[in-house]
Amino acid sequence: MKVLIVHAHPEPQSFTTSMQHCAVRTLEAQGHEVMVSDLYAMNWNPVASAADFGMRRNADYLVYALEQRENVSADAIAPDIAAELEKLLACDLVIFSFPLFWCSVPAIMKGWIDRVMVSGKVYGGVRFYDRGGMRGKRAMLAYTCGGRDFMFGPNGVHGEMDLMLRHMLRGTLGYAGFEVLPSFVGYHVPYLPNEERVAILARYADYLTKLDQLQPLAFPTLDDFDTEMRPRARVEQLSEQD
Ligand SMILES: Cc1cc2nc3c(=O)[nH]c(=O)nc-3n(C[C@H](O)[C@H](O)[C@H](O)COP(=O)(O)OP(=O)(O)OC[C@H]3O[C@@H](n4cnc5c(N)ncnc54)[C@H](O)[C@@H]3O)c2cc1C
């Protein structure tokens, strides 16, 4: 398969970057083709703006998503976006590789999502969840953090990690139609003895060899909703009460 790793860490010698290198080695050893978008190294521009469009459907008022659609169709989207979009459309699996920043992705990665996951190709109209543009592709988060695993357990002080990252897992990847694999997390990374960090890399390599055995996260099917996206069961229930 073709794998795209979207990587965001400002330090090339960081542990998170070691994880990214580990992913490239492991996946290539399995015969997969791996593309890496190293956002800091590319000096990726994360700011969505009018400068992203070579032509304008409405020059007086910027509706970003609408111009995305028009400019992609007209081949007039900014070249940096076009290059990333080509990789995204070509791949079977996207791995987002990052250190957790404020329970989210680093801003530079958020800017990749805003600019590259364009309306018209990735989502738009009722093209979301199981009708999303990324249907048939898989996606996964692979990240590091400072906190310990038990801090993010069901009774942990911060609550469950997947709930913290729901905006990515469901609001972005699930919404776009990806099959979302369970995340790989390296906890407490800066504070561990070296051998425990080395063990995380070994666990990550092993994880990447077993992707087909992972149970994807569950998201809604639009079959359960009517044309206005009201839950069908509820609509039927209400009409029974009338
Ligand atoms: C703005 C910001 C917000 C943050 N928000 C959160 C948050 O919400 N929740 C949270 O839990 N944490 C948070 N953190 C902490 C952050 O997530 C962690 O510091 C980060 O994930 C650690 O990963 P790293 O790659 O930066 O580690 P690094 O500091 O780069 O590496 C740690 C150590 O690993 C060593 N190392 C590098 N490569 C290897 C290798 N191959 N083998 C063994 N050791 C290696 C390095 O030399 C270093 O000593 C935040 C940090 C910042 C800056």
Short mmCIF file of C-alpha atoms and ligand atoms in Angstrom, two decimals:
data_model
loop_
_atom_site.label_atom_id
_atom_site.label_comp_id
_atom_site.label_asym_id
_atom_site.label_seq_id
_atom_site.Cartn_x
_atom_site.Cartn_y
_atom_site.Cartn_z
CA MET A 1 0.00 0.00 0.00
CA LYS A 2 0.91 3.66 -0.29
CA VAL A 3 1.41 5.42 3.02
CA LEU A 4 1.59 9.17 3.60
CA ILE A 5 3.17 10.28 6.88
CA VAL A 6 2.30 13.88 7.74
CA HIS A 7 4.90 14.75 10.35
CA ALA A 8 5.18 17.87 12.51
CA HIS A 9 8.04 18.37 14.95
CA PRO A 10 10.32 21.43 15.02
CA GLU A 11 13.38 19.38 16.11
CA PRO A 12 14.81 16.87 13.61
CA GLN A 13 16.50 14.90 16.44
CA SER A 14 13.34 14.67 18.55
CA PHE A 15 11.92 11.40 19.76
CA THR A 16 8.76 11.99 17.72
CA THR A 17 10.95 12.31 14.62
CA SER A 18 12.67 9.02 15.62
CA MET A 19 9.18 7.49 15.66
CA GLN A 20 8.58 8.85 12.17
CA HIS A 21 11.88 7.35 10.94
CA CYS A 22 10.93 4.07 12.61
CA ALA A 23 7.62 4.11 10.71
CA VAL A 24 9.36 4.68 7.37
CA ARG A 25 11.83 1.83 8.03
CA THR A 26 9.18 -0.58 9.24
CA LEU A 27 6.64 0.11 6.51
CA GLU A 28 9.23 0.04 3.72
CA ALA A 29 10.56 -3.26 5.07
CA GLN A 30 7.04 -4.64 4.60
CA GLY A 31 7.11 -3.54 0.95
CA HIS A 32 4.93 -0.46 1.35
CA GLU A 33 5.62 2.79 -0.48
CA VAL A 34 6.06 5.64 2.00
CA MET A 35 5.79 9.37 1.34
CA VAL A 36 6.68 11.82 4.11
CA SER A 37 5.46 15.40 4.41
CA ASP A 38 7.77 16.81 7.08
CA LEU A 39 5.93 20.06 7.69
CA TYR A 40 8.60 22.01 9.61
CA ALA A 41 11.33 20.88 7.19
CA MET A 42 9.12 21.97 4.28
CA ASN A 43 8.46 25.31 5.99
CA TRP A 44 4.80 24.52 5.40
CA ASN A 45 2.52 27.55 5.37
CA PRO A 46 -0.36 26.73 7.73
CA VAL A 47 -2.42 29.87 7.14
CA ALA A 48 -5.57 29.46 5.05
CA SER A 49 -6.04 32.68 3.10
CA ALA A 50 -7.10 34.24 -0.20
CA ALA A 51 -3.53 33.74 -1.42
CA ASP A 52 -4.38 30.02 -1.80
CA PHE A 53 -6.43 30.73 -4.90
CA GLY A 54 -5.19 31.50 -8.40
CA MET A 55 -8.69 32.51 -9.49
CA ARG A 56 -11.71 33.72 -7.59
CA ARG A 57 -15.31 32.85 -8.11
CA ASN A 58 -16.20 35.78 -5.87
CA ALA A 59 -13.44 38.37 -5.69
CA ASP A 60 -15.38 40.59 -3.26
CA TYR A 61 -16.03 38.11 -0.43
CA LEU A 62 -13.93 35.09 0.48
CA VAL A 63 -15.84 31.90 1.15
CA TYR A 64 -12.79 29.68 1.66
CA ALA A 65 -14.47 26.28 1.13
CA LEU A 66 -16.27 27.45 -1.99
CA GLU A 67 -13.06 28.78 -3.52
CA GLN A 68 -11.29 25.52 -2.60
CA ARG A 69 -13.83 23.62 -4.65
CA GLU A 70 -13.65 25.99 -7.63
CA ASN A 71 -9.85 26.30 -7.60
CA VAL A 72 -9.23 22.55 -7.37
CA SER A 73 -11.57 22.00 -10.35
CA ALA A 74 -9.89 24.78 -12.32
CA ASP A 75 -6.39 23.57 -11.39
CA ALA A 76 -5.77 26.98 -9.84
CA ILE A 77 -5.19 26.01 -6.18
CA ALA A 78 -1.82 27.08 -4.71
CA PRO A 79 1.00 24.69 -5.81
CA ASP A 80 1.93 23.70 -2.23
CA ILE A 81 -1.66 22.58 -1.58
CA ALA A 82 -1.90 20.83 -4.97
CA ALA A 83 1.27 18.82 -4.22
CA GLU A 84 -0.02 17.67 -0.81
CA LEU A 85 -3.50 16.93 -2.16
CA GLU A 86 -1.97 14.70 -4.83
CA LYS A 87 -0.18 12.70 -2.11
CA LEU A 88 -3.34 12.51 0.00
CA LEU A 89 -5.46 11.27 -2.91
CA ALA A 90 -2.81 8.72 -3.91
CA CYS A 91 -2.32 7.10 -0.51
CA ASP A 92 -4.15 4.22 1.17
CA LEU A 93 -3.13 5.16 4.71
CA VAL A 94 -2.26 8.51 6.28
CA ILE A 95 -0.31 8.62 9.54
CA PHE A 96 -0.34 11.90 11.43
CA SER A 97 2.92 11.98 13.42
CA PHE A 98 3.26 14.70 16.08
CA PRO A 99 3.91 15.67 19.69
CA LEU A 100 0.71 16.47 21.54
CA PHE A 101 0.38 20.26 21.89
CA TRP A 102 -2.41 21.39 24.21
CA CYS A 103 -4.29 18.13 23.69
CA SER A 104 -4.23 18.68 19.96
CA VAL A 105 -1.99 18.65 16.92
CA PRO A 106 0.66 21.37 16.47
CA ALA A 107 -0.70 24.44 14.65
CA ILE A 108 1.39 23.70 11.56
CA MET A 109 -0.42 20.36 11.20
CA LYS A 110 -3.83 21.93 11.78
CA GLY A 111 -2.93 24.28 8.92
CA TRP A 112 -2.14 21.29 6.68
CA ILE A 113 -5.60 19.91 7.43
CA ASP A 114 -7.32 23.26 6.81
CA ARG A 115 -5.58 23.85 3.48
CA VAL A 116 -5.16 20.33 2.06
CA MET A 117 -8.33 18.53 3.10
CA VAL A 118 -10.28 20.56 0.57
CA SER A 119 -13.98 20.90 0.11
CA GLY A 120 -15.14 19.09 -3.00
CA LYS A 121 -12.58 16.26 -2.83
CA VAL A 122 -12.43 15.41 0.87
CA TYR A 123 -15.90 16.49 2.01
CA GLY A 124 -18.77 18.70 0.91
CA GLY A 125 -22.55 18.53 0.79
CA VAL A 126 -23.56 15.25 2.39
CA ARG A 127 -20.18 13.67 1.72
CA PHE A 128 -19.15 12.78 5.25
CA TYR A 129 -18.63 9.74 7.49
CA ASP A 130 -19.34 6.67 5.35
CA ARG A 131 -19.98 8.94 2.35
CA GLY A 132 -16.89 11.10 2.87
CA GLY A 133 -14.38 11.71 0.11
CA MET A 134 -11.68 9.68 1.91
CA ARG A 135 -13.81 6.52 1.92
CA GLY A 136 -11.62 3.48 1.29
CA LYS A 137 -8.56 5.04 2.94
CA ARG A 138 -7.31 4.51 6.47
CA ALA A 139 -5.86 7.08 8.86
CA MET A 140 -4.11 6.90 12.19
CA LEU A 141 -2.58 9.23 14.78
CA ALA A 142 0.90 8.42 16.11
CA TYR A 143 1.91 10.88 18.80
CA THR A 144 3.96 11.52 21.89
CA CYS A 145 3.05 13.40 25.04
CA GLY A 146 4.38 14.45 28.41
CA GLY A 147 1.60 12.93 30.51
CA ARG A 148 1.53 9.38 31.84
CA ASP A 149 -0.87 6.78 30.42
CA PHE A 150 -2.93 6.51 33.64
CA MET A 151 -3.63 10.25 33.54
CA PHE A 152 -5.66 9.60 30.37
CA GLY A 153 -7.48 6.42 31.48
CA PRO A 154 -11.23 6.22 32.12
CA ASN A 155 -10.81 7.61 35.66
CA GLY A 156 -7.67 9.59 34.87
CA VAL A 157 -7.23 13.18 35.90
CA HIS A 158 -7.53 14.42 32.29
CA GLY A 159 -10.20 11.99 31.12
CA GLU A 160 -9.80 9.67 28.17
CA MET A 161 -7.29 10.63 25.50
CA ASP A 162 -9.60 9.68 22.62
CA LEU A 163 -12.19 12.10 24.02
CA MET A 164 -9.54 14.86 24.11
CA LEU A 165 -8.71 14.10 20.48
CA ARG A 166 -12.28 13.59 19.32
CA HIS A 167 -12.02 16.63 17.07
CA MET A 168 -9.27 14.84 15.12
CA LEU A 169 -10.49 11.25 15.32
CA ARG A 170 -14.14 11.89 14.60
CA GLY A 171 -14.55 15.57 13.68
CA THR A 172 -11.83 15.45 11.04
CA LEU A 173 -10.77 11.93 10.02
CA GLY A 174 -14.02 10.05 10.62
CA TYR A 175 -15.98 12.93 9.10
CA ALA A 176 -13.83 12.86 5.97
CA GLY A 177 -14.65 9.19 5.50
CA PHE A 178 -11.39 7.61 6.63
CA GLU A 179 -11.44 4.30 8.43
CA VAL A 180 -9.71 5.48 11.61
CA LEU A 181 -7.33 3.05 13.30
CA PRO A 182 -6.64 3.24 17.05
CA SER A 183 -3.87 5.73 17.81
CA PHE A 184 -0.35 4.80 18.84
CA VAL A 185 0.72 6.92 21.81
CA GLY A 186 4.18 7.34 23.36
CA TYR A 187 3.44 8.54 26.89
CA HIS A 188 5.69 10.54 29.22
CA VAL A 189 8.40 10.59 26.58
CA PRO A 190 10.75 13.35 27.85
CA TYR A 191 10.87 11.91 31.40
CA LEU A 192 11.49 8.24 30.67
CA PRO A 193 14.84 6.48 30.96
CA ASN A 194 16.36 5.94 27.53
CA GLU A 195 15.66 2.20 27.47
CA GLU A 196 11.93 2.83 27.94
CA ARG A 197 11.94 5.19 24.97
CA VAL A 198 13.74 2.54 22.92
CA ALA A 199 11.01 0.11 24.00
CA ILE A 200 8.34 2.54 22.70
CA LEU A 201 10.04 2.49 19.28
CA ALA A 202 10.01 -1.32 19.31
CA ARG A 203 6.32 -1.34 20.26
CA TYR A 204 5.57 1.15 17.48
CA ALA A 205 7.39 -0.97 14.89
CA ASP A 206 5.42 -4.01 16.04
CA TYR A 207 2.15 -2.03 15.93
CA LEU A 208 2.84 -1.02 12.33
CA THR A 209 3.24 -4.64 11.30
CA LYS A 210 -0.22 -5.49 12.69
CA LEU A 211 -2.35 -2.68 11.26
CA ASP A 212 -4.71 -5.13 9.57
CA GLN A 213 -5.54 -6.68 12.95
CA LEU A 214 -6.64 -3.38 14.53
CA GLN A 215 -10.33 -2.70 15.07
CA PRO A 216 -11.20 0.69 13.50
CA LEU A 217 -13.11 3.26 15.55
CA ALA A 218 -16.88 3.26 15.14
CA PHE A 219 -18.64 6.21 13.51
CA PRO A 220 -22.21 6.78 12.32
CA THR A 221 -23.51 5.60 8.98
CA LEU A 222 -25.58 8.19 7.17
CA ASP A 223 -28.12 5.44 6.45
CA ASP A 224 -29.32 6.03 10.02
CA PHE A 225 -30.16 9.69 9.30
CA ASP A 226 -32.71 11.34 7.06
CA THR A 227 -31.93 13.92 4.38
CA GLU A 228 -31.79 16.69 7.02
CA MET A 229 -29.48 14.51 9.15
CA ARG A 230 -32.07 13.89 11.83
CA PRO A 231 -31.73 10.41 13.38
CA ARG A 232 -34.23 8.18 11.62
CA ALA A 233 -35.20 6.32 14.80
CA ARG A 234 -36.00 9.61 16.50
CA VAL A 235 -38.00 10.89 13.53
CA GLU A 236 -40.03 7.69 13.53
CA GLN A 237 -40.45 7.89 17.31
CA LEU A 238 -41.72 11.50 17.14
CA SER A 239 -44.17 10.76 14.35
CA GLU A 240 -45.53 7.83 16.38
CA GLN A 241 -46.26 10.30 19.22
CA ASP A 242 -48.23 12.67 16.92
C1 LIG B 1 3.17 23.78 23.25
C2 LIG B 1 3.18 22.46 23.98
C3 LIG B 1 2.00 21.90 24.43
C4 LIG B 1 2.00 20.66 25.05
N1 LIG B 1 0.82 20.11 25.45
C5 LIG B 1 0.80 18.90 26.04
C6 LIG B 1 -0.44 18.30 26.42
O1 LIG B 1 -1.52 18.84 26.21
N2 LIG B 1 -0.40 17.09 27.05
C7 LIG B 1 0.78 16.43 27.28
O2 LIG B 1 0.75 15.34 27.84
N3 LIG B 1 1.97 16.97 26.88
C8 LIG B 1 2.00 18.18 26.27
N4 LIG B 1 3.18 18.73 25.86
C9 LIG B 1 4.42 17.92 26.00
C10 LIG B 1 4.80 17.29 24.65
O3 LIG B 1 3.73 16.59 24.12
C11 LIG B 1 6.01 16.38 24.85
O4 LIG B 1 7.06 17.14 25.35
C12 LIG B 1 6.43 15.72 23.53
O5 LIG B 1 5.43 14.89 23.05
C13 LIG B 1 7.69 14.89 23.74
O6 LIG B 1 8.09 14.35 22.51
P1 LIG B 1 9.38 14.94 21.75
O7 LIG B 1 9.52 14.22 20.49
O8 LIG B 1 9.27 16.44 21.69
O9 LIG B 1 10.49 14.54 22.77
P2 LIG B 1 12.01 15.06 22.82
O10 LIG B 1 12.09 16.08 23.91
O11 LIG B 1 12.48 15.44 21.47
O12 LIG B 1 12.77 13.74 23.21
C14 LIG B 1 12.80 13.24 24.51
C15 LIG B 1 14.13 12.55 24.68
O13 LIG B 1 14.18 11.44 23.75
C16 LIG B 1 15.50 11.40 23.19
N5 LIG B 1 15.48 10.66 21.95
C17 LIG B 1 15.40 11.13 20.66
N6 LIG B 1 15.46 10.09 19.80
C18 LIG B 1 15.56 8.96 20.53
C19 LIG B 1 15.65 7.59 20.21
N7 LIG B 1 15.68 7.16 18.96
N8 LIG B 1 15.71 6.69 21.22
C20 LIG B 1 15.67 7.09 22.51
N9 LIG B 1 15.61 8.39 22.88
C21 LIG B 1 15.54 9.32 21.90
C22 LIG B 1 15.86 12.87 23.05
O14 LIG B 1 17.24 13.03 22.91
C23 LIG B 1 15.33 13.43 24.35
O15 LIG B 1 16.27 13.27 25.38
C24 LIG B 1 3.23 19.97 25.25
C25 LIG B 1 4.45 20.56 24.82
C26 LIG B 1 4.43 21.77 24.19
C27 LIG B 1 5.71 22.38 23.72
#
